[in-house]
Every structure is written in C-alpha cells, then in structure tokens.
Tab-separated table of C-alpha atoms in Angstrom:
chain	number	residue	atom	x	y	z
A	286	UNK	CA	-37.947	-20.412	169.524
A	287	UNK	CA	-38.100	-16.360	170.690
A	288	UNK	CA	-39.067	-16.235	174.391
A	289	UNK	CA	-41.997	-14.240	175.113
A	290	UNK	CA	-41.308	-10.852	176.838
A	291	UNK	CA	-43.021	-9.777	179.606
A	292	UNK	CA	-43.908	-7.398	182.384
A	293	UNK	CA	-44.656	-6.751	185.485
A	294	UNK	CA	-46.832	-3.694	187.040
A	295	UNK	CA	-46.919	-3.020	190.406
A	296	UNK	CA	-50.193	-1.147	191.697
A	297	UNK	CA	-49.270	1.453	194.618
A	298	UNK	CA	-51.833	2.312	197.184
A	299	UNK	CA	-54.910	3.459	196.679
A	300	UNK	CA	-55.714	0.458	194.355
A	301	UNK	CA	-59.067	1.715	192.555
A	302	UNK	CA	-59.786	1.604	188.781
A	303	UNK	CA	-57.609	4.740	187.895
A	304	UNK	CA	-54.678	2.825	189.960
A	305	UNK	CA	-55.380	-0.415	187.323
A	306	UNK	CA	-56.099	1.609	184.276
A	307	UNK	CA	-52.717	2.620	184.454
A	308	UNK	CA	-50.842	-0.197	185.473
A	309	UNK	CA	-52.632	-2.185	182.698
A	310	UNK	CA	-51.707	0.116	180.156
A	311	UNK	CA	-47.837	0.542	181.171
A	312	UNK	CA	-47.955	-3.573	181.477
A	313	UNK	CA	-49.034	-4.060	177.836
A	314	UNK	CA	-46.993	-1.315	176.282
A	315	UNK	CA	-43.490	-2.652	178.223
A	316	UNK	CA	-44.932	-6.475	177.114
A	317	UNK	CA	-44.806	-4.999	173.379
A	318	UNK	CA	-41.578	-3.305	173.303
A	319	UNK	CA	-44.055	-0.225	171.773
A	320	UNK	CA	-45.163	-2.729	169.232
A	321	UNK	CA	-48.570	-2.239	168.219
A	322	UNK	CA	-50.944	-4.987	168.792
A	323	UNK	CA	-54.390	-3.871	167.938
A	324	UNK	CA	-55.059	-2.236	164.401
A	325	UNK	CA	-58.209	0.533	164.265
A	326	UNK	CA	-61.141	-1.094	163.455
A	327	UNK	CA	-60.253	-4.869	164.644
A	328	UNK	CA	-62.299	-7.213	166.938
A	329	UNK	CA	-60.622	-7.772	169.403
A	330	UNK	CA	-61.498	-10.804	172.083
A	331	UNK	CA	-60.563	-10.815	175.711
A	332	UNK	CA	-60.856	-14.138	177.489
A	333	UNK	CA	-60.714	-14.184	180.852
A	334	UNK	CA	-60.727	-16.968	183.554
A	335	UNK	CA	-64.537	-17.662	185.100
A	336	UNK	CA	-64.456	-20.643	185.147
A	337	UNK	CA	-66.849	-20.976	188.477
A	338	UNK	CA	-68.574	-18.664	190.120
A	339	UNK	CA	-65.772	-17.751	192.462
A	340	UNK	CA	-64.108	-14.576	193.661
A	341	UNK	CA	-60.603	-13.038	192.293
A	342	UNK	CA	-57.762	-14.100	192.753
A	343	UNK	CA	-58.946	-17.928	191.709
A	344	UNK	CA	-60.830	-16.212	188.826
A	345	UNK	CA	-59.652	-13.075	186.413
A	346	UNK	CA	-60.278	-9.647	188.256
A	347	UNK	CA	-63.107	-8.039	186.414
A	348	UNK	CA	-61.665	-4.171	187.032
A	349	UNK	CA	-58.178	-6.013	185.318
A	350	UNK	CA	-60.844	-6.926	182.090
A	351	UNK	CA	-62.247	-3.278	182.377
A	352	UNK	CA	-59.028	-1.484	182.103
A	353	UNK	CA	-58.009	-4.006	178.887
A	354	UNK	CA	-61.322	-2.750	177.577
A	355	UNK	CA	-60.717	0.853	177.596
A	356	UNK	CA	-56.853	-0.181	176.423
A	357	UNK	CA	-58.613	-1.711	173.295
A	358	UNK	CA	-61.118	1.213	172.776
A	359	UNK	CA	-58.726	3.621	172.900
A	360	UNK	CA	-56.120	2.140	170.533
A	361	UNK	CA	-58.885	2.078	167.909
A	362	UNK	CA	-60.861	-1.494	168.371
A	363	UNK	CA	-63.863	-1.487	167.003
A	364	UNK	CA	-65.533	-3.900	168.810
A	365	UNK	CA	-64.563	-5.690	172.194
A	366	UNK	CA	-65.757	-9.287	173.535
A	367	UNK	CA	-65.051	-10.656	176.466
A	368	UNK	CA	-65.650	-13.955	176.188
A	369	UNK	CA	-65.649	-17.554	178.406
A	370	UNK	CA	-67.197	-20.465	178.632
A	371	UNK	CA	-67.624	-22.264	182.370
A	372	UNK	CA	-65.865	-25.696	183.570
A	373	UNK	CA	-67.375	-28.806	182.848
A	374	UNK	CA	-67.406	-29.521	186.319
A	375	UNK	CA	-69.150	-26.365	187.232
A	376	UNK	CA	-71.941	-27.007	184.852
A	377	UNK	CA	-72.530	-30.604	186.078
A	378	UNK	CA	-72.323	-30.356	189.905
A	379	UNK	CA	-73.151	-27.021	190.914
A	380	UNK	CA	-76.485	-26.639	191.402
A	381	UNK	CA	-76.084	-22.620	190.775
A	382	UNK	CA	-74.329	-20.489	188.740
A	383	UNK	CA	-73.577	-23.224	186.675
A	384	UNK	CA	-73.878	-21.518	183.222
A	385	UNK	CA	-70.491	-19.065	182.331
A	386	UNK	CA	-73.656	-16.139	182.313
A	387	UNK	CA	-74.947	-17.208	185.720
A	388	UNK	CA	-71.279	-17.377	187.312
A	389	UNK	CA	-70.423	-13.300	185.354
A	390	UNK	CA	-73.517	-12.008	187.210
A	391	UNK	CA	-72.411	-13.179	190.097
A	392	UNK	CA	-68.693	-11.350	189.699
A	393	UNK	CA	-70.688	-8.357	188.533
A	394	UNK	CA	-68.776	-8.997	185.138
A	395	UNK	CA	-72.173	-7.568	182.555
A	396	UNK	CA	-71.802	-4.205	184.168
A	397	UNK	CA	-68.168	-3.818	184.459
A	398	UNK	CA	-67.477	-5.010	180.861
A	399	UNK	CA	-70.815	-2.934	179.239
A	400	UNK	CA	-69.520	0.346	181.409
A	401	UNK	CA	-66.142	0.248	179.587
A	402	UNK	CA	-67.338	-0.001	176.357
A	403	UNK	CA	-67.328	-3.799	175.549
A	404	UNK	CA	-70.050	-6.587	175.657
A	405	UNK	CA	-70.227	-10.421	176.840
A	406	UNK	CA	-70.354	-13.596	174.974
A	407	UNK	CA	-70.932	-16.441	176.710
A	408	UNK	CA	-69.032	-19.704	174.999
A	409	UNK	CA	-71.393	-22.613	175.588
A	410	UNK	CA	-74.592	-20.269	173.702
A	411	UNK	CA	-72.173	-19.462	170.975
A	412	UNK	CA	-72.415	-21.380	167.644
A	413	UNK	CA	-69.243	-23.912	167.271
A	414	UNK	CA	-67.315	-24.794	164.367
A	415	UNK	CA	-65.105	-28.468	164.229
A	416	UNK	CA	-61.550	-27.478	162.898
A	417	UNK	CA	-58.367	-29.666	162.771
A	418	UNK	CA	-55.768	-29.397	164.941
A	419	UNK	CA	-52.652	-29.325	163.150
A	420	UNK	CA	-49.795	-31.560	164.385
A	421	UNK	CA	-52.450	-32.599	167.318
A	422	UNK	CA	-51.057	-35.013	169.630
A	423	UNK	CA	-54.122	-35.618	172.052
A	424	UNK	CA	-56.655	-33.448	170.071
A	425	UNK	CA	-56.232	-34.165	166.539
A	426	UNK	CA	-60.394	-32.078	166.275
A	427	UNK	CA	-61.770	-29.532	168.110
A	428	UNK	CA	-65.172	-27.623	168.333
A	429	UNK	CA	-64.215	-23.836	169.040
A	430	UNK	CA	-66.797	-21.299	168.934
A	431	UNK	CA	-66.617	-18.791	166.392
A	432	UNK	CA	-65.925	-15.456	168.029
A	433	UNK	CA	-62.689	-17.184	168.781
A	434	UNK	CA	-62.064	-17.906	165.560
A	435	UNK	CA	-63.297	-14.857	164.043
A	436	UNK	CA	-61.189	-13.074	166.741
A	437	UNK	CA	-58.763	-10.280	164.746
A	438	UNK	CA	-57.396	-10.065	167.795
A	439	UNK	CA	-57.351	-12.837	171.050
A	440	UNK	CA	-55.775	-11.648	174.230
A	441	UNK	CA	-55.848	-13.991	177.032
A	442	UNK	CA	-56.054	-12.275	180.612
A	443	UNK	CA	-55.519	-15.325	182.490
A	444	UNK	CA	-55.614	-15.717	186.621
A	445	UNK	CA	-51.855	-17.094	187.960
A	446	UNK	CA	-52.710	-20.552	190.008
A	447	UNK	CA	-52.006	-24.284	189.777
A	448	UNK	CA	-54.150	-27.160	188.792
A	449	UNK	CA	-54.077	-30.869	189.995
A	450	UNK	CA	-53.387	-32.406	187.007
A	451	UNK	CA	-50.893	-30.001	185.277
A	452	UNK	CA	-49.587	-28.464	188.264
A	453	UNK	CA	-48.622	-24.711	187.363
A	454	UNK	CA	-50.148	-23.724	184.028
A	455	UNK	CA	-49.753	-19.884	184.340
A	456	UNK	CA	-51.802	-18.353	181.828
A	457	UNK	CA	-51.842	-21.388	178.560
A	458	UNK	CA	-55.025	-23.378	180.854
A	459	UNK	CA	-56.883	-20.271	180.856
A	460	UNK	CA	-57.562	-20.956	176.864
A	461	UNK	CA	-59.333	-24.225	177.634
A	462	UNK	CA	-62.323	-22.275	178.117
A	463	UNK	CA	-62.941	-21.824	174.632
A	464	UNK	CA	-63.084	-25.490	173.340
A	465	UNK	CA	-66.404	-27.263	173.599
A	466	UNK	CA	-67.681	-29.175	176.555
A	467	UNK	CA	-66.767	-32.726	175.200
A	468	UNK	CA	-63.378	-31.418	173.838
A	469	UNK	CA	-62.650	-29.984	177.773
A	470	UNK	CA	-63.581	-33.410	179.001
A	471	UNK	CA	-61.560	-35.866	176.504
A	472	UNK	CA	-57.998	-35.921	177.555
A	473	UNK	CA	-58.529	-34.413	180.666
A	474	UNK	CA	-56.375	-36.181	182.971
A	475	UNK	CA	-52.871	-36.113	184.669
A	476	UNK	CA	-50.657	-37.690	181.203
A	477	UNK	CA	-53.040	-36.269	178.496
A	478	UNK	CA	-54.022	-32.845	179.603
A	479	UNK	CA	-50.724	-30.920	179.066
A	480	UNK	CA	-50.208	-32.100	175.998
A	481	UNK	CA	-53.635	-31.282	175.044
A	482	UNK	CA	-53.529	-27.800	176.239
A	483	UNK	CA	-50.424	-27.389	173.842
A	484	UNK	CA	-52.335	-29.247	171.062
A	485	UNK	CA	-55.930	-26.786	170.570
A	486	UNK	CA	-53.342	-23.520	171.234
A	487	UNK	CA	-52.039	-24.553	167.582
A	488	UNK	CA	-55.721	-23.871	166.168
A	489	UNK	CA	-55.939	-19.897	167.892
A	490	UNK	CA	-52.776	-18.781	169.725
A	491	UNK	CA	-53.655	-15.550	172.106
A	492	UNK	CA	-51.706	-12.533	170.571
C-alpha cells in the first residue's frame, strides 16, 4: 500500500485570511506533488469537523474551509458544498445548537462559506441512500446522504485531536459525520468503532 504524502504549512505572523489563503494553497499543491485534484466543472464537497457547537481548535477552523473554497473556485469547481452532519450526542443532550445548522451559526460558518463562493448542506436534512459496504467488518450497510455520494470530488478538512474510544484518529473520524444517525450510534464503542471507521471509508474515500 502507497503511503499518503503530506504537508505541512506554517502560518507566519500576522495570521489573517490572506496569511491562510496562502498557506492552504501551498499545503495542497506540496500534498499533490502538482497533481491535479479538481477537474473544471466538478462538485466538489468539503467536510469539515462541527460536530458541536464548539470553538476551533476542537472543531475545523472556518477561515481554513474559506481558503479551500476559493482553492476549489479558482481551480475551476463548479460548485462547492461544505457539508456535516452533528454528533449524536450533540443532538440528544444539548439543549441548543443541537442541529449541525444551529451549531454553523454559531461558528459563523453560513457567512464565511457563502462569502467565498460556496454554500452549506446540512447532513441530517439531506435525503439518504442505504449502500453496501464492501468487505464491511462492523458495518456491512450504511445510510450516507447523497451529496456525499454524488460528491465528484470529497475532501475532508478534518480538526487534529483524540477521542476516548479510538484514541488518536487524526483526520479518518472526521468522515463519521456523514453516515446517518443510527449508523454513528451502532458500533460505537471502544472494540467496534475503529474498525468501523475503516469499514464506511470503503463506500466514499476523501480524495
């Protein structure tokens, strides 16, 4: 198996938008090896971590989701999504901001995305398709909504942190955002969860 190739940008002082516009751009193209990634004309998703109505770092930056945006835009995309769905937990015992659209506003996510040139989705109002899970382990289903699947492009922009039940899970935990509430909850515990989080990335690897 080829190991994935990536980069690291560092910011210098001031850190503003122009300062993250850049070292977004410079992080992608040294991540590709001058590859291209997104074709003229493609949808392209962005999913990024909200998974609670909670500040950066815990959750993605929203100026790091801008400056992927305008990336996108100017590479050709036609159309950009960004695109989450909440925790479980957040929905169930929170008694605000417990929608993915309630805990956005509250990042100032709308604006930010709509200014660069993209627009929202919000998972849990999406319509959901059941697919198979090929060589599924945990999840042998799973109910995925369909700009995921109808994604030309899917680029994860995850937030770096550890969880309790599969300790550090970089950026792969970030994509269990886009499976449906009953699929996040089934499996999710300390000897199922990794497995599963391997399992649904067979049905829509990020590019």
């Amino acid at each position: 198996m080829s190991k994935s190739r990536v980069a690291i940008q560092k910011i210098n002082s001031p850190i503003n938008q122009n300062a993250i516009d850049e070292a977004v751009e410079k992080a992608i193209f040294n991540a590709l090896a001058d590859k291209p990634l997104i074709t003229p004309g493609a949808r392209v998703v962005l999913k990024p971590n909200i998974f609670a109505p909670i500040p950066p770092p815990a959750t993605t930056d929203p100026r790091v989701v801008a400056s992927t945006i305008k990336f996108a835009r100017d590479v050709g995309a036609a159309d950009v999504i960004v695109a989450e769905g909440r925790s479980v937990s957040t929905a169930r015992y929170r008694k605000s901001h417990n929608s993915t659209r309630a805990c956005a506003e509250l990042l100032g996510y709308p604006e930010i995305v709509e200014t660069a040139g993209g627009r929202m989705v919000y998972l849990e109002e999406d319509e959901f398709a059941e697919v198979n899970v090929p060589n599924g382990i945990v999840l042998k289903k799973a109910r995925i909504p369909k700009t995921i699947l109808e994604a030309d492009i899917l680029i994860s922009i995850p937030a770096m942190k550890i969880h309790s039940l599969a300790l550090i899970t970089i950026g792969i935990k970030n994509l269990h955002g886009i499976i449906s509430d009953e699929d996040k909850i089934f499996g999710h515990s300390y000897h199922k969860l990794p497995t599963k989080l391997t399992d649904f990335l067979r049905v829509r690897t990020p590019d």
